[in-house]
Amino acid sequence: MITTYTLNQMVTLWRQRAGLTPLRTDCSIEAEDGIDVDRALTARIRQWQLHALDTAPAEMLDVKDIADLCTSRRTLQGTTEITLPDDCRRVVAVQMASWRVAVAPISAAEALDSAVMLDNPYAAAAPIAIASPGKLTVYPAEASVAAILAVMDTGPETIVCDERLLDTIDVSGIIP
């Protein structure tokens, strides 16, 4: 189940998993020595969050249709170039209006194998979407985008993920 966590909730969760007891607030403290555990946890939580957005299975993340947030233009090479919003971490699938199915984007290196077939008029080449930082290049060219399913970065204050993804939290080495 996809759940939304605040940064404070995640810090508490990470503290519990690391075996750190809650802060004592039933007394007054005259001096504090030591490391700021919450600050250290906050940095680790952000690293974990960004890694999960980039690599976790899409079904464990909050995938949104961002077609309305993107701009597209046709190129002279017979492709459509789609500019993605800055907070887009990864595109899961793209579908243009005339395509029968959505396709998962591939890297430029993977696209080299498909490029041989694109210029062959006798080959029924499937549509492809090539992912690069901040944009998608799709073939065949199409003026209208039907859907772009993407994983978006909600920022460091909000973490949205499936509860099962919490099992990937690694609290080793938090306290040196």
CSV table of C-alpha atoms in Angstrom, one decimal:
chain,number,residue,atom,x,y,z
A,1,MET,CA,0.0,0.0,0.0
A,2,ILE,CA,1.4,3.4,-1.0
A,3,THR,CA,1.8,5.6,2.1
A,4,THR,CA,3.0,9.2,2.6
A,5,TYR,CA,5.5,9.8,5.3
A,6,THR,CA,6.8,13.1,6.6
A,7,LEU,CA,10.5,13.6,7.3
A,8,ASN,CA,9.8,13.6,11.0
A,9,GLN,CA,8.0,10.2,10.8
A,10,MET,CA,10.9,8.8,8.8
A,11,VAL,CA,13.5,10.1,11.3
A,12,THR,CA,11.5,8.4,14.1
A,13,LEU,CA,11.3,5.1,12.1
A,14,TRP,CA,15.0,5.1,11.3
A,15,ARG,CA,15.8,5.9,15.0
A,16,GLN,CA,13.7,2.9,16.0
A,17,ARG,CA,15.3,0.6,13.5
A,18,ALA,CA,18.8,1.7,14.5
A,19,GLY,CA,18.0,0.9,18.2
A,20,LEU,CA,18.2,4.6,19.3
A,21,THR,CA,15.9,5.4,22.1
A,22,PRO,CA,13.6,8.4,21.8
A,23,LEU,CA,14.9,11.7,23.1
A,24,ARG,CA,14.3,12.3,26.8
A,25,THR,CA,12.1,15.3,27.2
A,26,ASP,CA,11.1,14.8,30.8
A,27,CYS,CA,14.2,16.6,32.2
A,28,SER,CA,16.2,19.7,31.6
A,29,ILE,CA,19.7,19.4,30.0
A,30,GLU,CA,22.5,21.8,30.9
A,31,ALA,CA,25.0,20.6,28.3
A,32,GLU,CA,24.9,18.6,25.1
A,33,ASP,CA,27.9,16.8,23.7
A,34,GLY,CA,27.9,14.4,20.8
A,35,ILE,CA,26.7,14.1,17.3
A,36,ASP,CA,23.4,15.4,15.9
A,37,VAL,CA,21.8,12.0,15.2
A,38,ASP,CA,18.7,13.5,13.5
A,39,ARG,CA,20.8,15.5,11.1
A,40,ALA,CA,22.8,12.4,10.2
A,41,LEU,CA,19.6,10.4,9.7
A,42,THR,CA,18.1,13.2,7.6
A,43,ALA,CA,21.0,13.0,5.1
A,44,ARG,CA,20.8,9.2,5.0
A,45,ILE,CA,17.0,9.2,4.5
A,46,ARG,CA,17.4,11.6,1.5
A,47,GLN,CA,20.1,9.3,0.0
A,48,TRP,CA,17.8,6.3,0.5
A,49,GLN,CA,14.8,8.1,-0.9
A,50,LEU,CA,16.6,9.2,-4.1
A,51,HIS,CA,18.1,5.7,-4.6
A,52,ALA,CA,14.6,4.2,-4.2
A,53,LEU,CA,13.1,6.7,-6.7
A,54,ASP,CA,15.7,5.7,-9.2
A,55,THR,CA,15.9,2.0,-8.8
A,56,ALA,CA,12.9,0.5,-6.9
A,57,PRO,CA,10.2,-1.4,-8.7
A,58,ALA,CA,7.5,1.1,-10.0
A,59,GLU,CA,4.7,-0.7,-8.2
A,60,MET,CA,6.4,0.3,-4.9
A,61,LEU,CA,6.4,4.0,-5.8
A,62,ASP,CA,3.8,6.7,-6.5
A,63,VAL,CA,3.7,6.7,-10.3
A,64,LYS,CA,1.9,9.7,-11.8
A,65,ASP,CA,0.8,10.6,-15.3
A,66,ILE,CA,2.8,13.8,-16.1
A,67,ALA,CA,1.8,14.2,-19.8
A,68,ASP,CA,0.3,17.6,-19.0
A,69,LEU,CA,3.5,18.8,-17.4
A,70,CYS,CA,5.7,18.0,-20.4
A,71,THR,CA,6.3,19.9,-23.6
A,72,SER,CA,6.9,18.1,-26.9
A,73,ARG,CA,8.2,19.1,-30.3
A,74,ARG,CA,8.8,17.2,-33.6
A,75,THR,CA,12.3,17.1,-34.9
A,76,LEU,CA,13.6,17.0,-38.5
A,77,GLN,CA,14.9,13.5,-37.8
A,78,GLY,CA,11.4,12.1,-37.6
A,79,THR,CA,11.3,11.9,-33.8
A,80,THR,CA,9.4,13.7,-31.1
A,81,GLU,CA,11.4,15.3,-28.3
A,82,ILE,CA,9.6,15.5,-24.9
A,83,THR,CA,11.0,17.8,-22.2
A,84,LEU,CA,10.3,16.5,-18.7
A,85,PRO,CA,9.7,18.6,-15.6
A,86,ASP,CA,12.7,19.1,-13.3
A,87,ASP,CA,11.3,17.0,-10.5
A,88,CYS,CA,10.9,13.9,-12.7
A,89,ARG,CA,13.3,11.2,-11.5
A,90,ARG,CA,12.4,8.5,-13.9
A,91,VAL,CA,9.9,7.7,-16.7
A,92,VAL,CA,8.2,4.3,-16.3
A,93,ALA,CA,6.2,4.3,-19.6
A,94,VAL,CA,5.3,6.6,-22.4
A,95,GLN,CA,2.4,6.3,-24.9
A,96,MET,CA,1.8,8.6,-27.8
A,97,ALA,CA,-1.7,9.2,-29.1
A,98,SER,CA,-1.4,6.8,-32.2
A,99,TRP,CA,0.5,4.1,-30.4
A,100,ARG,CA,-1.5,1.0,-29.4
A,101,VAL,CA,0.6,0.3,-26.3
A,102,ALA,CA,2.8,2.2,-23.9
A,103,VAL,CA,6.5,1.5,-24.0
A,104,ALA,CA,9.2,1.6,-21.3
A,105,PRO,CA,12.0,4.0,-22.1
A,106,ILE,CA,15.4,2.6,-23.0
A,107,SER,CA,18.9,4.0,-22.8
A,108,ALA,CA,20.7,5.5,-25.8
A,109,ALA,CA,23.0,2.5,-25.8
A,110,GLU,CA,20.0,0.1,-26.0
A,111,ALA,CA,18.5,2.2,-28.7
A,112,LEU,CA,21.5,1.6,-31.1
A,113,ASP,CA,20.2,-2.0,-31.6
A,114,SER,CA,16.7,-0.7,-32.6
A,115,ALA,CA,18.1,2.1,-34.8
A,116,VAL,CA,19.1,-0.3,-37.5
A,117,MET,CA,15.4,-1.2,-38.0
A,118,LEU,CA,14.0,2.3,-37.9
A,119,ASP,CA,15.2,3.2,-41.4
A,120,ASN,CA,14.1,-0.1,-42.9
A,121,PRO,CA,10.7,0.4,-44.7
A,122,TYR,CA,10.1,-3.3,-44.8
A,123,ALA,CA,10.5,-3.8,-41.0
A,124,ALA,CA,7.6,-3.3,-38.7
A,125,ALA,CA,9.5,-1.5,-36.0
A,126,ALA,CA,7.9,-1.1,-32.7
A,127,PRO,CA,7.7,2.4,-31.2
A,128,ILE,CA,10.7,3.3,-29.0
A,129,ALA,CA,11.4,5.9,-26.3
A,130,ILE,CA,14.9,6.9,-25.5
A,131,ALA,CA,15.5,8.3,-22.1
A,132,SER,CA,18.2,10.9,-21.4
A,133,PRO,CA,18.5,13.5,-18.6
A,134,GLY,CA,15.5,15.8,-18.7
A,135,LYS,CA,14.0,14.5,-21.9
A,136,LEU,CA,12.6,11.6,-23.9
A,137,THR,CA,13.1,11.1,-27.6
A,138,VAL,CA,10.3,9.0,-29.2
A,139,TYR,CA,9.9,7.3,-32.6
A,140,PRO,CA,7.8,7.4,-34.7
A,141,ALA,CA,7.2,11.1,-34.4
A,142,GLU,CA,3.8,12.0,-33.0
A,143,ALA,CA,2.3,15.4,-32.1
A,144,SER,CA,0.2,14.3,-29.2
A,145,VAL,CA,1.3,12.6,-26.0
A,146,ALA,CA,-1.3,10.3,-24.5
A,147,ALA,CA,0.4,9.4,-21.3
A,148,ILE,CA,3.8,9.6,-19.5
A,149,LEU,CA,3.9,7.6,-16.3
A,150,ALA,CA,6.8,8.8,-14.1
A,151,VAL,CA,8.3,8.7,-10.7
A,152,MET,CA,8.5,12.2,-9.3
A,153,ASP,CA,10.7,13.6,-6.5
A,154,THR,CA,8.4,15.0,-3.8
A,155,GLY,CA,11.4,16.7,-2.1
A,156,PRO,CA,13.1,15.8,1.2
A,157,GLU,CA,10.2,16.7,3.5
A,158,THR,CA,7.8,14.1,2.0
A,159,ILE,CA,8.4,10.4,1.2
A,160,VAL,CA,5.8,8.5,-0.7
A,161,CYS,CA,6.3,4.7,-1.1
A,162,ASP,CA,4.9,1.3,-0.5
A,163,GLU,CA,5.4,0.0,3.0
A,164,ARG,CA,7.4,-2.9,1.6
A,165,LEU,CA,10.1,-0.5,0.5
A,166,LEU,CA,10.8,0.2,4.1
A,167,ASP,CA,12.5,-3.2,4.4
A,168,THR,CA,15.4,-1.8,2.3
A,169,ILE,CA,16.3,0.7,5.0
A,170,ASP,CA,19.9,0.1,6.1
A,171,VAL,CA,20.7,1.7,9.4
A,172,SER,CA,24.2,0.2,9.8
A,173,GLY,CA,26.9,2.7,10.4
A,174,ILE,CA,24.6,5.5,11.4
A,175,ILE,CA,26.5,6.0,14.7
A,176,PRO,CA,30.2,6.0,14.0
